[in-house]
Amino acid sequence: MAEFFPTVPRIAYEGPKSANPFAFKYYNAERLVLGKAMREHLPFALAWWHALGANGVDMFGPGTADKSFGKTPGTMEHAYAKVDAGFELMGKLGIGYFCFHDVDLVPEADTIGETNKRLDEITDYLLKKMGETGIRCLWGTANMFSNPRFMNGAGSSNSLDVYCHAAAQIKKALELTVKLGGRGYVFWGGREGYESLLNTDMKFELDNIASLMRMAVAYGRSIGFKGDFLIEPKPKEPMKHQYDYDAATAIGFLKAYGLDGDFKMNIEANHATLAGHTFQHDLRVSAVSGMLGSIDANQGDYLIGWDTDEFPFNVYETTLAMYEVLKAGGIPGGFNFDAKNRRGSYTPEDIAHAFILGMDTFALGLLRAAAIIEDGRIDQFVKDRYASFDSGLGRKIRSGEATLAELAAIAEANGAPALPGSGRQEYLESVFNSVLFG
Ligand code: XUL
Ligand code: CO
């Protein structure tokens, strides 16, 4: 079989001193960290749409990268070539999983029946390749935002016909996810939102989105899907306001509609920062609700107000992210590189460099987060900070047995409280740096 990345060798771990551009400096799959192999801590996935689709096109000009893989885009031959190229790339990088939208896999036909036939065909081929390589599916999803029919959303659409079409796509994407053994099924509500409240019935749209999700859960469970349904929050882009604004909003929505038992969060770094949060914040919000399901691993640019989907480079961010993941006891999903090369990095070698960067940045984050936990000073500080609630009245409040009148009487007897202890933020930041670079 033809090689699609002939200049990219199999990437091995060579350690931090290596100057080989085609080697991992930190990602050492079998290295044990806190008793578990890096490979298990970090189930990395390739995103079909970026790695095998995105060619650098933007609103100012056409693509710069050739993702034809020797075939004509828009044909089934091209769809097959993408599978071969994807498996070659994952094999060379040691990436164990992939994620897909339905229409990433095959060109969409005029009828859903014909598209579904194409999907059956390509997933038979995917299964064969998966059997040969051991590469697995992390999650599947339906693209309900690109086709013009979804201009007003899918579950939030004003059109009953569009709503039914969305249901048909979800049904098929769920079947494919089950067929490929996917761990999760993602809802990214790309256009589930609004541009103007002047033409929008918000309550109606929220109810309809919840109904679509409820039907998806019922169908998924009926065909044997045991994984997590996932919401991937994002505040805006393409819509001005998206209903799954951030983790807190999405979790509130799931609880309001009784869907929280089947759903978790798929947190994307760049979406969290677009919402005005840190990546760590949305991971923590998800974790404290027991709903940290999966991660879309990328990073944004703080100077740019949209989703730049860059491969992660910021070790502070990945260290704080991995700290959250480790404290949450790991995540049931994995780390999907929902990330693409910059338009000016357009060669096949650039794709390999991007994954090496992303995998190394998360590996370094894992190592440093484990060191922070082993060091223990930060965790101990946080524990001590709340120590006044550990016994007596504090414990009574924590167990929900105190009354407001009782607390008021104690406050009156005690007089003005002393200032709470210092938060010692700068000290803790310097501890953090010394563990990172010491
Ligand atoms: C878009 C985005 C999507 C989802 C899957 O911002 O992140 O690619 O991850 O639909
Ligand atoms: Co994403």
Short mmCIF file of N, CA and C and ligand atoms in Angstrom, two decimals, residues 49-50 101 139 141-143 145 186-188 232 234 237 266 268 271 296 298 307 309 336 338, ligand 1:
data_model
loop_
_atom_site.label_atom_id
_atom_site.label_comp_id
_atom_site.label_asym_id
_atom_site.label_seq_id
_atom_site.Cartn_x
_atom_site.Cartn_y
_atom_site.Cartn_z
N TRP A 49 -11.71 15.26 11.31
CA TRP A 49 -12.00 16.48 10.54
C TRP A 49 -10.77 17.39 10.39
N HIS A 50 -9.96 17.49 11.43
CA HIS A 50 -8.80 18.36 11.34
C HIS A 50 -7.63 17.66 10.64
N HIS A 101 -17.02 12.90 12.90
CA HIS A 101 -18.39 13.28 12.58
C HIS A 101 -18.81 12.38 11.41
N TRP A 139 -14.79 8.62 20.23
CA TRP A 139 -16.21 9.03 20.16
C TRP A 139 -16.64 9.38 18.76
N THR A 141 -19.92 11.48 16.45
CA THR A 141 -20.91 12.55 16.54
C THR A 141 -21.50 12.79 15.16
N ALA A 142 -22.59 13.55 15.13
CA ALA A 142 -23.20 13.93 13.86
C ALA A 142 -22.91 15.41 13.62
N ASN A 143 -22.51 15.74 12.41
CA ASN A 143 -22.30 17.15 12.08
C ASN A 143 -23.66 17.75 11.75
N PHE A 145 -24.22 21.17 11.82
CA PHE A 145 -23.96 22.61 11.80
C PHE A 145 -23.41 23.12 10.45
N VAL A 186 -20.82 12.43 21.27
CA VAL A 186 -20.74 13.86 21.59
C VAL A 186 -21.84 14.68 20.93
N PHE A 187 -22.39 15.61 21.70
CA PHE A 187 -23.22 16.67 21.14
C PHE A 187 -22.45 17.97 21.28
N TRP A 188 -21.95 18.48 20.16
CA TRP A 188 -21.47 19.86 20.17
C TRP A 188 -22.55 20.68 19.47
N GLU A 232 -20.41 19.12 24.63
CA GLU A 232 -19.17 19.89 24.51
C GLU A 232 -19.55 21.38 24.55
N LYS A 234 -19.63 25.38 24.45
CA LYS A 234 -18.93 26.46 23.73
C LYS A 234 -19.84 27.68 23.77
N GLU A 237 -19.74 31.24 18.45
CA GLU A 237 -19.04 30.85 17.23
C GLU A 237 -19.39 29.41 16.86
N ASN A 266 -17.65 17.06 27.67
CA ASN A 266 -16.41 16.98 26.89
C ASN A 266 -15.87 18.41 26.85
N GLU A 268 -13.43 21.36 26.02
CA GLU A 268 -12.41 21.80 25.07
C GLU A 268 -11.74 23.06 25.60
N HIS A 271 -12.67 26.36 24.00
CA HIS A 271 -14.05 26.77 24.25
C HIS A 271 -14.17 27.39 25.65
N ASP A 296 -11.36 17.78 24.76
CA ASP A 296 -10.89 18.14 23.43
C ASP A 296 -9.63 18.97 23.64
N ASN A 298 -6.73 21.12 22.95
CA ASN A 298 -6.18 22.13 22.05
C ASN A 298 -5.85 23.36 22.88
N ASP A 307 -12.14 30.61 17.95
CA ASP A 307 -11.66 29.27 18.24
C ASP A 307 -10.51 28.93 17.29
N ASP A 309 -8.15 26.61 17.71
CA ASP A 309 -7.88 25.16 17.66
C ASP A 309 -6.40 24.85 17.42
N ASN A 336 -8.92 14.15 22.82
CA ASN A 336 -9.06 14.26 21.37
C ASN A 336 -8.39 15.54 20.89
N ASP A 338 -8.57 18.08 19.04
CA ASP A 338 -9.43 18.89 18.18
C ASP A 338 -8.60 20.13 17.81
C1 XUL B 1 -16.07 23.06 17.15
C2 XUL B 1 -15.71 21.78 17.80
C3 XUL B 1 -16.22 20.55 17.14
C4 XUL B 1 -16.62 19.47 18.10
C5 XUL B 1 -17.28 18.30 17.46
O1 XUL B 1 -15.63 24.17 17.83
O2 XUL B 1 -15.01 21.77 18.79
O3 XUL B 1 -15.26 20.11 16.25
O4 XUL B 1 -15.52 19.02 18.82
O5 XUL B 1 -18.40 18.62 16.75
#
